Short mmCIF file of C-alpha atoms and ligand atoms in Angstrom, two decimals:
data_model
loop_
_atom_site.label_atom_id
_atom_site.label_comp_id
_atom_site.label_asym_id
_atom_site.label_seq_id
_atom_site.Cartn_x
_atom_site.Cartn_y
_atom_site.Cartn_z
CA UNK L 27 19.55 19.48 12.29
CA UNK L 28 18.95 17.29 9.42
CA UNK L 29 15.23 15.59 9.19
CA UNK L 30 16.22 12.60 8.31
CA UNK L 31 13.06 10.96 9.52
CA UNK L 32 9.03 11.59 9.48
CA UNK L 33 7.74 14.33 11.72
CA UNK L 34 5.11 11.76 13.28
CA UNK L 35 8.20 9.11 14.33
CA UNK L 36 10.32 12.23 15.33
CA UNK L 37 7.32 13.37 18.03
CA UNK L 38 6.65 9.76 18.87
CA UNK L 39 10.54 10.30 20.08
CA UNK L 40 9.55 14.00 21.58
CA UNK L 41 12.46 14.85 19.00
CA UNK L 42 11.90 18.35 17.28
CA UNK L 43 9.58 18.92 14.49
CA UNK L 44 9.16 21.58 11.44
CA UNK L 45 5.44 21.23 11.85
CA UNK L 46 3.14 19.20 13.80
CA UNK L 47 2.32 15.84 12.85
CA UNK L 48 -1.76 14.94 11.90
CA UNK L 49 -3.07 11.91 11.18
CA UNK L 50 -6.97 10.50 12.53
CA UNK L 51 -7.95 7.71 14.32
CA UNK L 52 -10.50 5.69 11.60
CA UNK L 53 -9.38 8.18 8.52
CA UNK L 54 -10.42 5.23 6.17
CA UNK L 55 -13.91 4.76 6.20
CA UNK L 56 -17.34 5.71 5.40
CA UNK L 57 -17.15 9.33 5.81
CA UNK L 58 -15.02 9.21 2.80
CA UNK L 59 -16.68 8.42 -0.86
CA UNK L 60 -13.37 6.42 -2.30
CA UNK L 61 -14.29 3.93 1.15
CA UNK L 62 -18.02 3.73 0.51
CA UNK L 63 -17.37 2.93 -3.42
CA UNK L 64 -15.08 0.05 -2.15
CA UNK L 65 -17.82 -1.19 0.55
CA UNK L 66 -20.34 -0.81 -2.29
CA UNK L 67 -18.14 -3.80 -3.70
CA UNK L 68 -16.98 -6.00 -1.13
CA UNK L 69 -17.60 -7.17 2.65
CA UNK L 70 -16.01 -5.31 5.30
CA UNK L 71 -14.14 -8.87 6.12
CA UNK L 72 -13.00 -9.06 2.38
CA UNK L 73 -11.37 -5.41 2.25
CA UNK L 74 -9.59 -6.74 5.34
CA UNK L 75 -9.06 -10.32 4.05
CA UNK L 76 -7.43 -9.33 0.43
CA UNK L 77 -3.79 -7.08 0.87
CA UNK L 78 -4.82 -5.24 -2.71
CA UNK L 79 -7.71 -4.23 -1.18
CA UNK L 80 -6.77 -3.29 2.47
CA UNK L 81 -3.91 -1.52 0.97
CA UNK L 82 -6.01 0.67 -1.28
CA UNK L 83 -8.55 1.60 1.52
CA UNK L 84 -5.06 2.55 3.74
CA UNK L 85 -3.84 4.61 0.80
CA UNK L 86 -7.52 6.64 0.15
CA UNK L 87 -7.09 9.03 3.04
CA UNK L 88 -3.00 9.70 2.45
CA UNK L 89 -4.05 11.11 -0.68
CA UNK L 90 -7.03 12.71 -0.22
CA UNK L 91 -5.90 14.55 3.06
CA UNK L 92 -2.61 14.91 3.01
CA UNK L 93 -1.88 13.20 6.64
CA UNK L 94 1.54 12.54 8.20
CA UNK L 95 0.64 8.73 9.08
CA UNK L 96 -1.21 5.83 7.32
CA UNK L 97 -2.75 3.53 9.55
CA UNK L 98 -3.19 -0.17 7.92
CA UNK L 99 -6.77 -1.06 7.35
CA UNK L 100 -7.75 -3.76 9.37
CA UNK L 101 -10.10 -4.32 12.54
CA UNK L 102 -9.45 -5.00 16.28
CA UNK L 103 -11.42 -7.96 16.14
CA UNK L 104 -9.80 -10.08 12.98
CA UNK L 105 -7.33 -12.01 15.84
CA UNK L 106 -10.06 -13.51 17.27
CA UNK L 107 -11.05 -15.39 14.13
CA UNK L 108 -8.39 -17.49 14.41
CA UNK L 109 -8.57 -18.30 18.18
CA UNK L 110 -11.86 -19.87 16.81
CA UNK L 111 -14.54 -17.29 17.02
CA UNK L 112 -17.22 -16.72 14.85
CA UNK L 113 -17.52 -12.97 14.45
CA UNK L 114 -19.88 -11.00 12.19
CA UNK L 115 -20.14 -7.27 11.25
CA UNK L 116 -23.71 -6.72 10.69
CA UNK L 117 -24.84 -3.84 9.13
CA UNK L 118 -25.86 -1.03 11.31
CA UNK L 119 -25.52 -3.41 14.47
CA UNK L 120 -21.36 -3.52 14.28
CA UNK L 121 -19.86 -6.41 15.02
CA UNK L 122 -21.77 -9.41 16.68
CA UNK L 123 -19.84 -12.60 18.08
CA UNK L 124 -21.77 -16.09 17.92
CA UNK L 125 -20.27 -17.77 20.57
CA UNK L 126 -19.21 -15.50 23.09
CA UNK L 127 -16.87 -16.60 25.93
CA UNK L 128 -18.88 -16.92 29.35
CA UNK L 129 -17.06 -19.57 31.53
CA UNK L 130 -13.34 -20.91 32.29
CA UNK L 131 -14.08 -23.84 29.57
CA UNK L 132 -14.63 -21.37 26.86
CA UNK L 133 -11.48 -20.25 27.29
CA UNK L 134 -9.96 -23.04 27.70
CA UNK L 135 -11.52 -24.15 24.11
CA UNK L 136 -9.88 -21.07 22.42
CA UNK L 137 -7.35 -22.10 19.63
CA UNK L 138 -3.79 -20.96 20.03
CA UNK L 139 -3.09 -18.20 17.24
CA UNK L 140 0.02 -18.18 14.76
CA UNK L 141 0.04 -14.96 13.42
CA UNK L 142 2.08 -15.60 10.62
CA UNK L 143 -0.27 -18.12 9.38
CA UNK L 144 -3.51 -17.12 10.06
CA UNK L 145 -3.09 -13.25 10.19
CA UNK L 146 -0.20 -13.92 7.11
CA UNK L 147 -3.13 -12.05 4.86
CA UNK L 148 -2.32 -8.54 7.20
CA UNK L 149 1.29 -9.13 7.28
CA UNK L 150 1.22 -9.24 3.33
CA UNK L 151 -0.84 -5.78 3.41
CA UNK L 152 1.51 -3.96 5.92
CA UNK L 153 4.42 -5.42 3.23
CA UNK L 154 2.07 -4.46 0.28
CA UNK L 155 1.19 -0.67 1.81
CA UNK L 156 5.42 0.17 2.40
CA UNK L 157 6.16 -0.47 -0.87
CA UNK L 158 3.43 1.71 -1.87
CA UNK L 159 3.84 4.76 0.53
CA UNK L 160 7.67 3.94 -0.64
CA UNK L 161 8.67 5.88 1.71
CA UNK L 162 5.98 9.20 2.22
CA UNK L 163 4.62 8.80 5.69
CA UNK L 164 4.94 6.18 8.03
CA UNK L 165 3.05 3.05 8.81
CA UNK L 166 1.49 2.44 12.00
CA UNK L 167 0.57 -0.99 12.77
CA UNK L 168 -2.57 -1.98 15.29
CA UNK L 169 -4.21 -4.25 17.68
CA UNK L 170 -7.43 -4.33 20.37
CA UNK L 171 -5.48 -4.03 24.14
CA UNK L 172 -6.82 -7.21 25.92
CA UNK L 173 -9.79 -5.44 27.91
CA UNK L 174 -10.86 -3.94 25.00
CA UNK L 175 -11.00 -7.46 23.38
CA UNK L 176 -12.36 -9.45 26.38
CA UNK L 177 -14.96 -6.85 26.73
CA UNK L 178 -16.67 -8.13 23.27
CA UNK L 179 -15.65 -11.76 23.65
CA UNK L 180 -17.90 -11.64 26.46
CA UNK L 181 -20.57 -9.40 26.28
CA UNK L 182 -20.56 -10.79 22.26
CA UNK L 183 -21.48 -7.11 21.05
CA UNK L 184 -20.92 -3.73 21.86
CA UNK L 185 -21.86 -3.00 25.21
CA UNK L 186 -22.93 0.28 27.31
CA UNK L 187 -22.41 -1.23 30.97
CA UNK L 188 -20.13 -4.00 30.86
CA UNK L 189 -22.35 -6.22 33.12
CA UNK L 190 -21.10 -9.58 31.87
CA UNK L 191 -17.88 -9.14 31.41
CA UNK L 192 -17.49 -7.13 34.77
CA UNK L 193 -19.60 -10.15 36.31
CA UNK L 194 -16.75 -12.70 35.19
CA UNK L 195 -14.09 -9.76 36.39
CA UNK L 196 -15.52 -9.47 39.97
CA UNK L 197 -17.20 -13.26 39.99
CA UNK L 198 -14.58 -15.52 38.95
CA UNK L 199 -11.05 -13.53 38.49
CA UNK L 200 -8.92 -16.40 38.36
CA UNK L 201 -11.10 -16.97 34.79
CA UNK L 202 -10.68 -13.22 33.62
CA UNK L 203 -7.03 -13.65 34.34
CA UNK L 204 -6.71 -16.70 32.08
CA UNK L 205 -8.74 -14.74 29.17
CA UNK L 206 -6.59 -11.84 29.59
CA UNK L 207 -3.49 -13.85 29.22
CA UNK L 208 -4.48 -15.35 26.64
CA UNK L 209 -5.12 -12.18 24.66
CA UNK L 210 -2.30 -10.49 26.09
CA UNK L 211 0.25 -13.08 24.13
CA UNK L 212 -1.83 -13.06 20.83
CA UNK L 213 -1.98 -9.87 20.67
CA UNK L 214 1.90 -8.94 21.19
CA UNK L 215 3.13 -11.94 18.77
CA UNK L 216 0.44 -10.30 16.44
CA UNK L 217 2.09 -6.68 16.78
CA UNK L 218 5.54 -8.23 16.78
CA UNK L 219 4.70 -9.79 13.61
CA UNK L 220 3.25 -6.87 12.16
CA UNK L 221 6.76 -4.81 12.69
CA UNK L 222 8.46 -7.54 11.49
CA UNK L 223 6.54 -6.97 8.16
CA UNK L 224 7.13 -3.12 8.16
CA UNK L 225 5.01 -1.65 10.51
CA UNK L 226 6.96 1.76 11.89
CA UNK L 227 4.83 2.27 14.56
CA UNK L 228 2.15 0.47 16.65
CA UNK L 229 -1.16 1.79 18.45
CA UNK L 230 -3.03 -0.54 21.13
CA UNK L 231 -6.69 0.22 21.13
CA UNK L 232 -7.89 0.40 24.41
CA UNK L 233 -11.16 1.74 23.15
CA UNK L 234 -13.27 0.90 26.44
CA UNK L 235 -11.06 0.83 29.47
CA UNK L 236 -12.82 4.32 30.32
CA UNK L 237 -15.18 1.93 31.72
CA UNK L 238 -12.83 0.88 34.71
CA UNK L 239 -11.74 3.14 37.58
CA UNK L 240 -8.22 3.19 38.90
CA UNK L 241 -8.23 -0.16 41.15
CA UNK L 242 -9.96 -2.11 38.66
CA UNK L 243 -7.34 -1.11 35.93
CA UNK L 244 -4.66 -1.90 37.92
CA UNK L 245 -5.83 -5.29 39.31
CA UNK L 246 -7.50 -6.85 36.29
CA UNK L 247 -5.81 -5.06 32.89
CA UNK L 248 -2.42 -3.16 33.86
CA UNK L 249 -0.17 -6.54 34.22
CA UNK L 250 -1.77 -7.88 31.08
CA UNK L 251 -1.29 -4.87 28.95
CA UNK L 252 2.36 -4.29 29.72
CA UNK L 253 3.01 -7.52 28.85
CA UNK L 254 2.06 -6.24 25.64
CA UNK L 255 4.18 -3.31 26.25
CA UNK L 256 6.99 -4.81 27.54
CA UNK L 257 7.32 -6.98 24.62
CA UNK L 258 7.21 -4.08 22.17
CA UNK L 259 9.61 -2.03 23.72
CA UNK L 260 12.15 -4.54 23.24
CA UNK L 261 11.20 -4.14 19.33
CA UNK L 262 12.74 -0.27 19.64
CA UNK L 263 9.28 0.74 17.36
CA UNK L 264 7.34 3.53 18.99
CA UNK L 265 4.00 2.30 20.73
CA UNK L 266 0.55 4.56 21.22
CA UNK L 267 -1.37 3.59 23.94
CA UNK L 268 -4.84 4.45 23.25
CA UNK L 269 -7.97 4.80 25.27
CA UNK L 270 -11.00 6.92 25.62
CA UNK L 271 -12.45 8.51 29.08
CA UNK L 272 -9.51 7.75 30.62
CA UNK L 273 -8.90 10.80 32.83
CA UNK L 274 -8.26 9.29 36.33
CA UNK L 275 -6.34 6.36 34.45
CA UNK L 276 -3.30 8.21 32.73
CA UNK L 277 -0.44 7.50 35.27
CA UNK L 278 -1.68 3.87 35.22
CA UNK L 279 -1.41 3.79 31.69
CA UNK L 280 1.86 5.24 31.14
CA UNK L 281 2.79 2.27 34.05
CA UNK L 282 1.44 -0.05 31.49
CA UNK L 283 3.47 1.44 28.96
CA UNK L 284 3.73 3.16 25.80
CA UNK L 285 5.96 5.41 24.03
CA UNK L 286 2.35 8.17 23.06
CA UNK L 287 -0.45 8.31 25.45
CA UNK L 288 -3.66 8.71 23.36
CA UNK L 289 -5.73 11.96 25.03
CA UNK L 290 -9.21 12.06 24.64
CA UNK L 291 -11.31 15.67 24.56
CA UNK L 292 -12.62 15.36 27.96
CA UNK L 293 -9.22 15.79 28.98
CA UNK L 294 -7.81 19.40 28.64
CA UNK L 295 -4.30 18.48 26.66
CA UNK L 296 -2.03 20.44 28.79
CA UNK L 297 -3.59 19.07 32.24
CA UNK L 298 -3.70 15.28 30.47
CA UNK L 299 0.37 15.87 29.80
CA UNK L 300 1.19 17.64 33.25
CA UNK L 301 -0.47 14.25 35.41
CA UNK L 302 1.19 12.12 32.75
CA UNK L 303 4.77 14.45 33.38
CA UNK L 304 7.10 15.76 30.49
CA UNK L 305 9.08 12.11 29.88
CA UNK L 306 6.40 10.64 27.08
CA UNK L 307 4.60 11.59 24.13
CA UNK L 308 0.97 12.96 23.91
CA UNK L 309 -1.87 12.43 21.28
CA UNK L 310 -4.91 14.11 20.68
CA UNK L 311 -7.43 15.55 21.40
CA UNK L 312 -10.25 17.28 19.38
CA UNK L 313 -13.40 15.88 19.99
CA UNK L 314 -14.69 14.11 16.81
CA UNK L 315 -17.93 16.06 16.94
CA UNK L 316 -15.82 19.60 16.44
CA UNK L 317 -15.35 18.36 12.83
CA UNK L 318 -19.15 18.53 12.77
CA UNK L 319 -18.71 22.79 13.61
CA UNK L 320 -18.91 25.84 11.59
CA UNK L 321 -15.37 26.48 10.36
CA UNK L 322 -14.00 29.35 12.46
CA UNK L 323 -15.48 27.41 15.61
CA UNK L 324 -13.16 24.61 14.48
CA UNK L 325 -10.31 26.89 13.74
CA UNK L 326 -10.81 27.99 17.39
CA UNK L 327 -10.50 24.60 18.96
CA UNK L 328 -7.72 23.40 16.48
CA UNK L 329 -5.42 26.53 17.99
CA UNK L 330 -6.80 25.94 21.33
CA UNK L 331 -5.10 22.46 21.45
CA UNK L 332 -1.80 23.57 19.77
CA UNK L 333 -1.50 26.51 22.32
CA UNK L 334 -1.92 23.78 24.97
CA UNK L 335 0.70 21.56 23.36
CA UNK L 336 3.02 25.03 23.83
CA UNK L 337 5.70 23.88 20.77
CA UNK L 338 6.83 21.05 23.37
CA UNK L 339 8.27 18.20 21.26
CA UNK L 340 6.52 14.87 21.56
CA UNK L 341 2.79 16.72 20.19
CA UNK L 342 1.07 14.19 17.73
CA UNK L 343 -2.37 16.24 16.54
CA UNK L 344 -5.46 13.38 16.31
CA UNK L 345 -8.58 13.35 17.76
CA UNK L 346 -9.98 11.73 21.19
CA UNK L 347 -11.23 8.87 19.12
CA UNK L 348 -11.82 7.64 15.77
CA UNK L 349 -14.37 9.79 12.94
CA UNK L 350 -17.76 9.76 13.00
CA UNK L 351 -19.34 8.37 9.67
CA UNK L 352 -21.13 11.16 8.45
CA UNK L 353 -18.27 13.39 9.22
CA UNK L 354 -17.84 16.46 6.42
CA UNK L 355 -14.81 15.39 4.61
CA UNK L 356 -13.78 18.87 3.66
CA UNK L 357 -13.30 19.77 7.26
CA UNK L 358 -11.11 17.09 7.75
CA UNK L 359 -8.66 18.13 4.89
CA UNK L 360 -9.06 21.54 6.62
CA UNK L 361 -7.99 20.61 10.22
CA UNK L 362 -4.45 18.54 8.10
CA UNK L 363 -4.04 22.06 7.29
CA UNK L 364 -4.61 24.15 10.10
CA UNK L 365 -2.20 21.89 12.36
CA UNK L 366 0.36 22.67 9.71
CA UNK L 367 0.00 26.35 9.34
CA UNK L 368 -0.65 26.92 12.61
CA UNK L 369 2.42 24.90 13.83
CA UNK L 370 4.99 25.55 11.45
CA UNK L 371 8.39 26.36 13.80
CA UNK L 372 11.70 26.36 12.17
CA UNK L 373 14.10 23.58 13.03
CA UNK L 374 17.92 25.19 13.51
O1 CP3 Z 818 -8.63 4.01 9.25
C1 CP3 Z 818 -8.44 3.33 10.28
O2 CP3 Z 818 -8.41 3.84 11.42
C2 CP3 Z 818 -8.12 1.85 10.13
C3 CP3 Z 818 -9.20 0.94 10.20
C4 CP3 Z 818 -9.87 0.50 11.48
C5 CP3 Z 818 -11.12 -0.20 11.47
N1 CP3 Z 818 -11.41 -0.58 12.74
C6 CP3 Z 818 -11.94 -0.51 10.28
C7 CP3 Z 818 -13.40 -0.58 10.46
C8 CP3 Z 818 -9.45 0.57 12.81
C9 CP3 Z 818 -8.21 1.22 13.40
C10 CP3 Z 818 -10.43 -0.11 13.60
C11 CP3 Z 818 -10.33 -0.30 15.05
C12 CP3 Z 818 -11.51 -0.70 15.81
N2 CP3 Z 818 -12.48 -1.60 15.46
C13 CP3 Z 818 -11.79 -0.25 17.11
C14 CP3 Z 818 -10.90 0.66 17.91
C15 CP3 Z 818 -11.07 2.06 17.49
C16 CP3 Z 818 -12.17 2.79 18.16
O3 CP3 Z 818 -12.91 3.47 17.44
O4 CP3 Z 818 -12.27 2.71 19.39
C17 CP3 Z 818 -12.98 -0.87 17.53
C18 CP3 Z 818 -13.66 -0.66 18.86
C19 CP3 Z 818 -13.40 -1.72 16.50
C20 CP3 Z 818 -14.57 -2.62 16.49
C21 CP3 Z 818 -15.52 -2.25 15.42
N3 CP3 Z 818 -15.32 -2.46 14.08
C22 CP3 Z 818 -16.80 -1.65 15.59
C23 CP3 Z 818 -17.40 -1.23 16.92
C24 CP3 Z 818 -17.35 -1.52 14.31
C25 CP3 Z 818 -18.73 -1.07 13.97
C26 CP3 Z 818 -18.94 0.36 14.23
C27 CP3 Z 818 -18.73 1.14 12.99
O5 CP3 Z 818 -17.93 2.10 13.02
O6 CP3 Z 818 -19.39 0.80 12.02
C28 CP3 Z 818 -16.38 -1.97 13.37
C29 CP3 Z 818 -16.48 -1.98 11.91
C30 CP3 Z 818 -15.43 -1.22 11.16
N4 CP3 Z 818 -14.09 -1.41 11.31
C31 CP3 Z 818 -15.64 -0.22 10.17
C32 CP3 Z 818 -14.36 0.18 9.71
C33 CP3 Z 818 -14.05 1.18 8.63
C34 CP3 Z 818 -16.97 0.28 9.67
C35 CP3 Z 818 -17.73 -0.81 9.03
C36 CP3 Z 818 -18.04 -0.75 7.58
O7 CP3 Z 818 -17.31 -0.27 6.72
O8 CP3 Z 818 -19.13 -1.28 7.30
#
């Protein structure tokens, strides 16, 4: 068999491999020096807001760990600047929004969103970062999923509890609905747009939903984010569905949709694929904090998790969620390795 394509878009199809793809959820960013120069320089919001610069900070951890994937530099929250919040990423604090959304006429005061216009300064990094990679690794694409997004709009920060938001959920659902909508439709126009410009694959960041059990994910987020899902299929690009926590939610997820299901560490990989069945794609799952151990303790968990995978096709190595800031960077480079020795195979 020829490889005619990238080992991370041949697992995303669960086609065979030569060695198992690696890349990290947040491998730009302040664990790495090259990031905190840059930051050192400009506003999180300009790196995002200037394609030279977003493209730079996507290209740091390509080189410096030798990654299948790049994922563009951007944040989950950039589409709602446009829809006419006013958003802030304070330091230490993360992100704070102004004028959170609290009642039916907030929503209905939200501006409709033209990606191509208002987002055009993404679209012109994705285009900026493929000519780059010209053709090394892929380019996955992003967005928030719309709980994930509805969840800050309302509580207007992170949040431990969810009480507002699940207060609109549970008080006035004819309201969440109409948010959700609304988010559901930005967001797949913005990922649309986003392949359009060269994006290869996509990932929908459903960093919260672990906060939901089964019955609220169905009623309140499932039709909204297969919307999403729905519209990118059509597209033919592979889609990662992402969350964290989600043990009891994985065959509602893959009913959402999805061409990867994201696995987090408190699922056991091999138990996480059996409930989701052998027909999709798995990512994951070291826990972030295992880049934190001695080396051979890593090593351990790093085999652990390719055992579990068993040489199936359709294994994408990551972690459960993105890396922690002060996370050693030479351990990182170390795991890029370790999936690839450990995994090589031969491909007849
Ligand atoms: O390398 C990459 O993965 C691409 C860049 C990326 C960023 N944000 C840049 C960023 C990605 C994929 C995101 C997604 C994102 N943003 C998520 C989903 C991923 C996840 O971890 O669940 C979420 C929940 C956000 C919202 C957000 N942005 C928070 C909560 C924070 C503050 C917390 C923190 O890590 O500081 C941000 C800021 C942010 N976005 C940073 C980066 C590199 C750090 C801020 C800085 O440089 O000052």
């Amino acid at each position: 068999m020829e490889m005619t394509d990238s080992r991370f878009l041949r697992a995303c199809r669960r086609e065979p491999v030569d060695r198992t793809p690696v890349w990290f959820m947040r491998q730009a960013g302040r664990y790495m020096a090259e990031y905190r120069a840059m930051r050192g320089k400009h506003s999180l919001l300009e790196i995002c807001r200037q394609p030279e610069l977003a493209a730079e900070v996507t290209l740091q951890p390509v080189r410096a760990l030798g990654v299948d994937a790049a994922i563009l530099f951007a944040d989950i929250l950039l589409p709602l600047i446009p829809m006419g919040i006013d958003l802030e990423f304070s330091a230490g604090e993360g992100p704070v929004i102004h004028n959170p959304i609290r009642e039916r006429a907030d929503v209905a005061a939200l501006h409709s969103v033209e990606s191509r216009e208002s987002l055009g300064h993404v679209l012109e990094a994705v285009r900026l970062i493929r000519r780059e990679l010209d053709g090394k690794v892929p380019l996955i694409g992003f967005a928030g999923a719309p709980f994930t997004l509805a969840s800050y709009l309302i509580e207007g920060s992170s949040s431990r509890s969810f009480v507002r938001a699940k207060r609109l959920m549970y008080g006035d659902p004819p309201t969440w609905h109409a948010l959700m909508s609304r988010l559901a439709r930005v967001v797949a126009d913005y990922l649309v747009a986003q392949i359009e410009a060269g994006a290869q694959a996509v990932q929908l960041f459903d960093s919260w939903v672990g906060a939901l059990g089964p019955d609220d994910y169905r009623e309140y987020v499932l039709p909204h984010s297969r919307l999403v899902f729905d519209e990118l299929h059509a597209t033919g690009i592979p889609a990662i569905h992402f969350g964290a926590d989600t043990a009891t939610l994985l065959p509602s997820m893959k009913e959402a949709g999805g061409d990867v299901i994201s696995l987090d560490w408190r699922t056991p990989l091999d138990w996480g694929w059996s409930v989701l069945g052998p027909d999709i794609a798995v990512q994951g799952n070291l826990d972030p904090v295992a880049l934190f151990a001695p080396r051979g303790e890593l090593e351990r968990r790093v085999r652990a998790i390719l055992q579990q995978a068993g040489g199936r096709p359709g294994h994408i190595f990551n972690l459960g969620h993105g890396i922690l800031p002060e996370t050693p960077v030479e351990n990182v480079k170390a795991v890029v390795e370790m999936v690839h020795e450990f995994s090589v195979r031969e491909v007849a």
